[in-house]
XYZ file of C-alpha atoms in Angstrom:
500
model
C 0.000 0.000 0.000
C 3.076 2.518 -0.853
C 0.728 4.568 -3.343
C -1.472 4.851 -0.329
C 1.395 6.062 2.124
C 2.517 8.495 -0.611
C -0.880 9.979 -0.724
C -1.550 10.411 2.807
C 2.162 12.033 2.758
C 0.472 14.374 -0.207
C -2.388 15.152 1.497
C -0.248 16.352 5.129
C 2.045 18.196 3.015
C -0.294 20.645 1.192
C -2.323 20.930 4.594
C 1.042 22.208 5.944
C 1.479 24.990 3.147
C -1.819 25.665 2.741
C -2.212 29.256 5.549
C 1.852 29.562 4.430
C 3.887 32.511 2.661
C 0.359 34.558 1.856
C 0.796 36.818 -1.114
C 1.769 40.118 -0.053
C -1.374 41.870 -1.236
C -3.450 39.689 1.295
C -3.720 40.320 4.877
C -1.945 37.064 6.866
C -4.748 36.447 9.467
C -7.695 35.354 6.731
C -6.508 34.777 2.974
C -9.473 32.654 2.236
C -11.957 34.887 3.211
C -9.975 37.863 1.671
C -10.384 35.864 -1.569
C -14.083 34.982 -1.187
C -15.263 38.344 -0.318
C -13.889 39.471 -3.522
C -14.690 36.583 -5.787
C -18.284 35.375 -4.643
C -21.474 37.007 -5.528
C -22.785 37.484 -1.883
C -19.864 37.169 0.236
C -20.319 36.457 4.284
C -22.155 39.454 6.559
C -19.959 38.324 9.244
C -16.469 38.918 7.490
C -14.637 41.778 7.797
C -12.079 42.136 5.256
C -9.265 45.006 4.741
C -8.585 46.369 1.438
C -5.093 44.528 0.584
C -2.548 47.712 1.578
C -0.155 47.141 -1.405
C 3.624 46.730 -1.146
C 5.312 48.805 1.684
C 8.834 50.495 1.139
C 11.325 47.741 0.940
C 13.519 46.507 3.910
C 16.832 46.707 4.605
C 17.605 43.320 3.599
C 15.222 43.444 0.515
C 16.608 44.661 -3.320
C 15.321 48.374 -4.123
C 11.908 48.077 -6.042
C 12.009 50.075 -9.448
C 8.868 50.515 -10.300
C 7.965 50.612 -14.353
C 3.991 52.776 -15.528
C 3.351 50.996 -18.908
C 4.338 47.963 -21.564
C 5.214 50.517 -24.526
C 8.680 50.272 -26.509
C 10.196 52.515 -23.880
C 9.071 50.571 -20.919
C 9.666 46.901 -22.483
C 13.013 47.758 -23.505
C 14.215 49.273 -19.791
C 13.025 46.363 -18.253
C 14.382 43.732 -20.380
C 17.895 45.474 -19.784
C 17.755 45.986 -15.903
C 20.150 43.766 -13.832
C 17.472 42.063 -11.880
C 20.414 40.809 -8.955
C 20.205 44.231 -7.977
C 16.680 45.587 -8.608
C 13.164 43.867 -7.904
C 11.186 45.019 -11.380
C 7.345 45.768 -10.798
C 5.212 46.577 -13.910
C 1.957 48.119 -14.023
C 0.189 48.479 -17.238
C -3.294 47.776 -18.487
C -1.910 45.512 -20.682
C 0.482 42.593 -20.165
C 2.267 42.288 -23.273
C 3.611 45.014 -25.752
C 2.546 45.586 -29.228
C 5.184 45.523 -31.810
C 3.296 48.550 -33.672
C 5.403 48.759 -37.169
C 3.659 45.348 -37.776
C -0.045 46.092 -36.524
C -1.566 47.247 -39.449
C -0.567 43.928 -41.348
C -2.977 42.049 -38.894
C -6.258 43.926 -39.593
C -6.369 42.231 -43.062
C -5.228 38.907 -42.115
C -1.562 39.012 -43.400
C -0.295 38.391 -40.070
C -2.402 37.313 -36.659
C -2.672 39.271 -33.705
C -0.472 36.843 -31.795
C 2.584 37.748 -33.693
C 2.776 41.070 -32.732
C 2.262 40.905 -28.945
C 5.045 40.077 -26.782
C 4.196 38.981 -22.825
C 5.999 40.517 -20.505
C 6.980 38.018 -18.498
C 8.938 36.695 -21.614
C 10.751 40.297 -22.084
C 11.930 40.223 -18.285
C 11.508 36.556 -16.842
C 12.037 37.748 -13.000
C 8.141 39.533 -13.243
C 7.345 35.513 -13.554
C 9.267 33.792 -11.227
C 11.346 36.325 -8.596
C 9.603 36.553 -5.111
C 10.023 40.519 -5.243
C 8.774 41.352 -8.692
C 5.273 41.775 -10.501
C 3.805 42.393 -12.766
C 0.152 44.404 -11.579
C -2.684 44.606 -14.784
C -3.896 47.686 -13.652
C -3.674 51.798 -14.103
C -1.745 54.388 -12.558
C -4.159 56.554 -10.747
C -1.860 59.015 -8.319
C 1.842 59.598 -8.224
C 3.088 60.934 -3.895
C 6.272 61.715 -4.981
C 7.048 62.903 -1.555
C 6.476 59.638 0.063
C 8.191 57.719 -2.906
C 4.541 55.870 -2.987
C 2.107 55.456 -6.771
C -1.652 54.455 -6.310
C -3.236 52.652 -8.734
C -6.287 50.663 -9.793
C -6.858 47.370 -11.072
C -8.209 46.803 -14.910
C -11.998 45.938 -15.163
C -13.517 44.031 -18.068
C -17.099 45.441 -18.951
C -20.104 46.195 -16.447
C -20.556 42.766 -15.083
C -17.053 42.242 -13.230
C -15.189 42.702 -10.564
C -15.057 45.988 -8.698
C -11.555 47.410 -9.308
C -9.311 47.212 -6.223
C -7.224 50.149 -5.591
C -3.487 49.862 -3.785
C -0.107 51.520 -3.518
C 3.072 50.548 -4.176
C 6.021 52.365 -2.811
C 9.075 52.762 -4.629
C 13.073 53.315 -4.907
C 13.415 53.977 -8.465
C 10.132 55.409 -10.629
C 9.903 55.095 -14.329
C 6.430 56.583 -16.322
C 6.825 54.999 -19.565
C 2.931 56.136 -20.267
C 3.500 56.362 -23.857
C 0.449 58.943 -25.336
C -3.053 58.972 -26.633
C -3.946 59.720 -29.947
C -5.225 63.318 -30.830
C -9.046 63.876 -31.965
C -7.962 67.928 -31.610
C -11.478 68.313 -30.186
C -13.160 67.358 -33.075
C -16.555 65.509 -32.228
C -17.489 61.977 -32.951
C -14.379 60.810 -33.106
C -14.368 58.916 -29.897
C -17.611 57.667 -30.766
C -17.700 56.373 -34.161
C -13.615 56.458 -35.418
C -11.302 53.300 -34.971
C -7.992 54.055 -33.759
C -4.354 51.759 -34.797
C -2.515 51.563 -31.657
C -3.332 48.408 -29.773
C -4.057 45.275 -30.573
C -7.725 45.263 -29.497
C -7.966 48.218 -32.529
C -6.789 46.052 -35.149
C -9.282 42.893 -33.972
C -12.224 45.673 -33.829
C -10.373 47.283 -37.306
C -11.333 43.443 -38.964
C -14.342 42.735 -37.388
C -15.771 45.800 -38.721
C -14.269 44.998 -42.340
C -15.458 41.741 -42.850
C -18.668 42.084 -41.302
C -19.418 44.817 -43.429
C -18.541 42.824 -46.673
C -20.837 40.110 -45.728
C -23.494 42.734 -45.181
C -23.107 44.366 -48.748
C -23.640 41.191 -49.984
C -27.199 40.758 -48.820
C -30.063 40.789 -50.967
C -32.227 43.667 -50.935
C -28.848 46.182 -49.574
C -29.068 49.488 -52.076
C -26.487 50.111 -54.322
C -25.991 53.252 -52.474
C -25.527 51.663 -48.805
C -23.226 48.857 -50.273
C -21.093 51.480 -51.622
C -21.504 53.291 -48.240
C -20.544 50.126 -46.247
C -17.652 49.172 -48.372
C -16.224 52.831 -48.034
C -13.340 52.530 -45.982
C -11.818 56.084 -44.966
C -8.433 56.872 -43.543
C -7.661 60.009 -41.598
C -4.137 60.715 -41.280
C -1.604 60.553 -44.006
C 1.366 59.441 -41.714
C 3.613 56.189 -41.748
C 0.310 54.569 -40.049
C -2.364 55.543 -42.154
C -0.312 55.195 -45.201
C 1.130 51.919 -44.304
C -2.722 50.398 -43.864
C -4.133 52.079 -46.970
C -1.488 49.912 -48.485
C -1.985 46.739 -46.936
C -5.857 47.394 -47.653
C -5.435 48.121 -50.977
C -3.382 44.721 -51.119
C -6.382 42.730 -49.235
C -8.244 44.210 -51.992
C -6.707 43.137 -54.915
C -5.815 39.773 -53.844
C -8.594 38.879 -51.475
C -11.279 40.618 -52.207
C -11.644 40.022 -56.033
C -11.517 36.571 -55.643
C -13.623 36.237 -52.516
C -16.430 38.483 -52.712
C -16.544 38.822 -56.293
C -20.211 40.393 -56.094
C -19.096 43.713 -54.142
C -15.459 43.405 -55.749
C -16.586 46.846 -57.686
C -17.917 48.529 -54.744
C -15.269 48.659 -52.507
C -13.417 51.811 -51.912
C -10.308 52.999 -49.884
C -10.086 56.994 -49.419
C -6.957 58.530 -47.664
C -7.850 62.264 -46.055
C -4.841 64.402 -45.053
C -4.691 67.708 -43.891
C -1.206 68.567 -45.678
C 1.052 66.134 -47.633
C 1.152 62.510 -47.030
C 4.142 61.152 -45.300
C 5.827 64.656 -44.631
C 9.061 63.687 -42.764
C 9.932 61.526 -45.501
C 12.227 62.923 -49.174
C 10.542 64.932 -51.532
C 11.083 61.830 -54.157
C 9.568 59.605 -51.778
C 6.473 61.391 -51.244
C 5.416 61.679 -54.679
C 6.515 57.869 -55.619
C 4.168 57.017 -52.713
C 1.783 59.305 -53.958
C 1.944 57.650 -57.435
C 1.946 54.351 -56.369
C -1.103 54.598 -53.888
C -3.247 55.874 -56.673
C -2.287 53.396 -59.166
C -3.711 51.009 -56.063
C -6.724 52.127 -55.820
C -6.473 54.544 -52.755
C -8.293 57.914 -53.266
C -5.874 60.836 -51.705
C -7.900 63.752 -50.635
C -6.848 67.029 -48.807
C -8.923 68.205 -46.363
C -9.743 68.782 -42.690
C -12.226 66.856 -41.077
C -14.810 69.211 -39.054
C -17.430 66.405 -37.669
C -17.913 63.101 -37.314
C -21.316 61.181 -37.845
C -22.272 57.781 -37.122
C -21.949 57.136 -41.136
C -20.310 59.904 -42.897
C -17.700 62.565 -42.112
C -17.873 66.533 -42.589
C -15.022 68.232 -44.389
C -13.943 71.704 -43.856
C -14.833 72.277 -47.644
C -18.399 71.537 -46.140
C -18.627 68.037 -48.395
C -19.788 64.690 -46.780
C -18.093 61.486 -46.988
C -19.905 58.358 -45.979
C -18.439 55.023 -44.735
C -18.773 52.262 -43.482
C -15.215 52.060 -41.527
C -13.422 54.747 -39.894
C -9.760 54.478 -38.921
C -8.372 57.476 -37.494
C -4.049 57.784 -37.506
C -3.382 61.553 -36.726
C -1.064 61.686 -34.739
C -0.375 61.369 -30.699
C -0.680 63.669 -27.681
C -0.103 63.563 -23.799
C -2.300 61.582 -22.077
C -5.100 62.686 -19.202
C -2.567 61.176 -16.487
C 0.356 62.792 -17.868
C -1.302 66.309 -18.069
C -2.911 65.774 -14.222
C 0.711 65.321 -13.336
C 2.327 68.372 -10.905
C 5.899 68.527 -12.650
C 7.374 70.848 -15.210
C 6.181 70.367 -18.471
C 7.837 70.072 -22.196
C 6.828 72.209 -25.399
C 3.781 70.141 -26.285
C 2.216 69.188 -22.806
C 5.202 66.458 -22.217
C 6.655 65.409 -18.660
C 9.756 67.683 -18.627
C 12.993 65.561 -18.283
C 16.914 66.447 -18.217
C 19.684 65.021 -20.140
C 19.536 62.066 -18.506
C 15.735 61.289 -18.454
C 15.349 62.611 -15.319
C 12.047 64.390 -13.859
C 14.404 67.363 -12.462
C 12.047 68.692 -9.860
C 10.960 65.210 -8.268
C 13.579 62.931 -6.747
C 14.096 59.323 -7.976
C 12.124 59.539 -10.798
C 12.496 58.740 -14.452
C 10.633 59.896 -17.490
C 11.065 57.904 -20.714
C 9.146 57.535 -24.238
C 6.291 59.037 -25.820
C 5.319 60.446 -22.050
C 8.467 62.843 -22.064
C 10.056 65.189 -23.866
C 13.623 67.527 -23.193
C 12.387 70.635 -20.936
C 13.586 74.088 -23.109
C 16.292 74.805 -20.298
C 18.312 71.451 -21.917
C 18.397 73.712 -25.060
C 17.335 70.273 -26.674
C 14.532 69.823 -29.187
C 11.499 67.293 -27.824
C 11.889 64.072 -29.919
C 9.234 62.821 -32.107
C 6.943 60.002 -30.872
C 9.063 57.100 -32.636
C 8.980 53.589 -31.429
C 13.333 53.860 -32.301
C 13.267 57.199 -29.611
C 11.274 54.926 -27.282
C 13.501 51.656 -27.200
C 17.027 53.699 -27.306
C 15.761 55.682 -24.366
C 14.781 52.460 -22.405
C 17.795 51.121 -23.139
C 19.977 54.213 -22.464
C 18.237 54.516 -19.083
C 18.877 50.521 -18.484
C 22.328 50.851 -18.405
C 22.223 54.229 -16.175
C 19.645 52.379 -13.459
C 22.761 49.408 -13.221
C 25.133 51.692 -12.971
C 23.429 53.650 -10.257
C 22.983 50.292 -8.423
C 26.437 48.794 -8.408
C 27.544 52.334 -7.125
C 25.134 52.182 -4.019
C 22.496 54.783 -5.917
C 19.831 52.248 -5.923
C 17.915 52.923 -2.765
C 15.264 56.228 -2.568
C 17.188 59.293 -1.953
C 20.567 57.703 -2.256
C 21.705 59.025 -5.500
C 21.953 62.754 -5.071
C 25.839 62.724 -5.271
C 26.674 60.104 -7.712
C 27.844 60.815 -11.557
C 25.684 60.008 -14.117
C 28.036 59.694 -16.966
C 27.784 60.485 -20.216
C 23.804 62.208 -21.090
C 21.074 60.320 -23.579
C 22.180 61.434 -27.179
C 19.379 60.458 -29.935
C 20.686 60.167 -33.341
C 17.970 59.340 -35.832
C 18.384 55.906 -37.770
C 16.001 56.428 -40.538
C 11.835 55.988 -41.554
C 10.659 52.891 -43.726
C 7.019 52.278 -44.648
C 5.044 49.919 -46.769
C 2.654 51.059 -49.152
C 1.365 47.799 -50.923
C 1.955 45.941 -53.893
C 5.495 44.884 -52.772
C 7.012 48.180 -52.779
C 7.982 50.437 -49.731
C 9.838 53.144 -48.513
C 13.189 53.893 -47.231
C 14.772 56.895 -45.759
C 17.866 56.915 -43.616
C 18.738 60.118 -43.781
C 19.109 61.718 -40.289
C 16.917 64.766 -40.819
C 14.577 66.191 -43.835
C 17.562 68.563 -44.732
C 20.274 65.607 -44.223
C 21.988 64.255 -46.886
C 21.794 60.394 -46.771
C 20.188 56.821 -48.822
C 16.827 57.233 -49.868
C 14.862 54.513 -52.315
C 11.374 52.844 -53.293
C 10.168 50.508 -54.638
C 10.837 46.210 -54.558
C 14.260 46.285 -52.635
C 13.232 48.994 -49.938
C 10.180 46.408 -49.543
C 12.602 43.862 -48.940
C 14.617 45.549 -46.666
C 11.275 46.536 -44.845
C 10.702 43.498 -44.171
C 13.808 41.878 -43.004
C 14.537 44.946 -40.744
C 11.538 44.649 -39.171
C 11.823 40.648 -39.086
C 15.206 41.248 -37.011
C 13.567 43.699 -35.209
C 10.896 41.535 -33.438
C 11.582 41.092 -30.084
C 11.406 37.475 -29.746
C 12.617 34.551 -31.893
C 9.185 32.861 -30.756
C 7.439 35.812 -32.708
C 9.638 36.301 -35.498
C 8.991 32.863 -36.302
C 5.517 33.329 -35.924
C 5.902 36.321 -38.231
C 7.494 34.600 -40.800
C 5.145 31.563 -40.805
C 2.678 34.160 -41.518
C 3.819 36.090 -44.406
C 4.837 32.730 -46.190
C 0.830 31.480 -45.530
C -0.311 34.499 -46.619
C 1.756 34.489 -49.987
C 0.592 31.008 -50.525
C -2.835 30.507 -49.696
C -3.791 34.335 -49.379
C -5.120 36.233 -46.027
C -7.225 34.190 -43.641
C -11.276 36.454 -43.854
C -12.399 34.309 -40.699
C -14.627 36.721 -38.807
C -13.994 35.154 -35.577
């Protein structure tokens, strides 16, 4: 009877563990009834719970806690780089992966899936996973006490019929916002309400629901000729590397997909790209006008204009003309987000958190400022950078290498590192733009500045090199193989039009 030995063994051992090591967020004395009071529908009259207090300021014997605010480029890349023997890396972000954005606009027509583009972030920096003192929290930052080194937040709910959110603190030795930014409507209204963003990866799923659904619907019987045209209207706002890079890849799904797959509405589907200025404006003159030439010989209808209002199915220009659609994607850029512009600190030209040279908030101690969130305050006598996933991952890298070298000099605890030198500052020099604009063909400029001298091309090799940059640039081999998997199915079979 050894099986029944071993089991009885089992069965005293997990007794033993069972009220043992309690997870720091729930008080020691009742962990089951902390948990049911949260998780059942009518919890106990009789049981009195606290609200979890958080993580307290870390003990002498304890690694200093640097605490990371969001999952973006700049975040990812600061945390995959920190020397986790000397720090304990906590994460809070309402997402837990981080969206490899070059490549996003490939998934809302099926030539790659969502999966290959998201990266977890317990795969970027492994300690979040398995290290006793770090975390990873799915939640938002909702209060910064930079006094008492201590960030509030609140957990992420899912709809109406969940959870209420549980709020906590977390006190730090190093903070980093890594916020990233929202994108700008410039006050214009309906365009929370009826336009689709491309940042996230919940856009692009939304983005191809909203597609597909509305080329089955043109294809009912009894559907006008006027609201199949009106459904199958896809309209682009924003004639950046975003917008322009999924009029492409729509114009592609298009002609490949569409012509063979929905052959009755193949004539009544329309792509219509509206920008303000010029498309692509940081890119070479030649560029411009090749993409330009090339978008039009697609298929995609460039208009200039300024949208003044937003309706449920058709857009007002400032020319006073109405465009109806059926899809909305708006790409117009990106501005500071509500959190960053409640925050008390100096700010940058352009609403920004104010930083130094070395991505420092300068009137707070101990805190950091990197990515899309921050920009160079005017007393640097440096220009604020542009919004680039590149600025993003050399700052989070920069600043990795300045948070180890901080520790191994004795910097790493709160208000420890008054007195030490920094080294050299953050220097940005600008690698170059690329964008796709369908049919095999894309852009490539890697010239440091508009008035730089430098290469510059389009066309079948720029597409190439596009694509294997951006291959290499994947964080992951996991992903890049997904990535590459995908393109080759896609060449070979065509996109995948599962509305799932």
């Amino acid at each position: 009877m050894a099986w029944f030995r071993n089991l009885k063994q089992l069965s005293s051992t997990k007794a033993s563990l069972r009220f043992k090591n309690p997870h720091p967020f729930f008080p020691s004395t009742a962990p089951f009834a902390f948990l049911l009071s949260h998780f059942s529908s009518q919890a106990s009259s009789d049981a009195v719970v606290a609200q979890p207090p958080g993580l307290g300021p870390t003990a002498e014997g304890e690694k200093p806690r640097v605490v990371v605010l969001g999952s973006g480029w700049a975040g990812c890349r600061l945390m995959k780089g920190l020397d986790t023997s000397i720090y304990d890396v906590v994460c809070v972000s309402p997402r837990n992966h981080m969206v490899f954005t070059p490549l996003l606009a490939s998934t809302c027509v099926g030539t790659l899936e969502f999966r290959s583009v998201a990266e977890p972030i317990g795969r970027i920096q492994p300690a979040i996973s398995r290290e006793p003192g770090s975390y990873f929290f799915l939640a938002n930052c909702t209060g910064v006490n930079t006094d008492e080194h201590v960030v509030q937040c609140e957990t992420v709910t899912d709809g109406l019929n969940t959870l209420e959110p549980w709020r906590f603190k977390l006190s730090y030795d190093k903070l980093i916002i890594a916020l990233g930014s929202q994108p700008l409507t410039f006050g214009i209204h309906g365009v929370k309400e009826h336009a689709i963003f491309l940042r996230e990866v919940y856009h692009a799923q939304e983005i191809r629901r909203k597609l597909l659904l509305n080329l089955m619907l043109s294809d009912v019987p009894g559907i006008s000729e006027e609201e199949k045209r009106r459904l199958l209207h896809c309209v682009v706002v924003g004639g950046g590397p975003t917008g322009v890079e999924f009029s492409g890849e729509l114009s592609d799904f298009i002609i490949k997909d569409v012509t063979q797959r929905y052959a009755h509405v193949k004539d009544y589907i329309q792509v219509t790209l509206i920008e303000a200025n010029e498309i692509l404006s940081s890119f070479d003159d030649r560029l411009r006008h090749y993409a330009t030439k090339q978008l039009t010989k697609s298929g995609v209808q460039l208009v200039r204009g300024i949208v003044k209002d937003v309706k449920p199915q058709s857009i007002i220009l400032n020319d006073g003309s109405e465009v109806p659609y059926g899809l909305l994607v708006w790409s117009t850029g990106v501005g500071p987000s509500p959190f960053v512009n409640s925050l008390d600190v100096p700010k940058s030209p352009g609403g920004r958190i104010g930083i130094d040279e070395w991505l420092r908030v300068p009137s707070v101690e101990d805190v950091f400022a990197i990515g899309d969130c921050s920009g160079f305050l005017e007393s640097t006598g440096k220009q604020v950078l542009p919004a680039l996933a590149q600025v993003a991952e050399r700052q989070g890298k920069y600043l990795a290498a300045l948070m180890n070298k901080i520790g191994k000099e004795g910097g790493a605890r709160a208000s420890s590192g008054k007195d030490l030198e920094l080294g050299a500052p953050f220097v940005y020099k600008h690698l170059g733009s690329m964008a796709t604009i369908g049919r095999y063909k894309a852009l490539v400029d890697l010239r440091q500045s508009k008035e730089a001298k430098g290469l510059s091309m389009a066309g079948f090799i720029s597409w190439f090199v596009w694509r294997s940059a951006y291959l290499t640039r994947v964080i992951s081999w996991r992903n890049r193989l997904y990535v590459a998997v995908n393109w080759a199915t896609t060449f070979i079979f065509g996109r995948d039009i599962s509305r799932i």
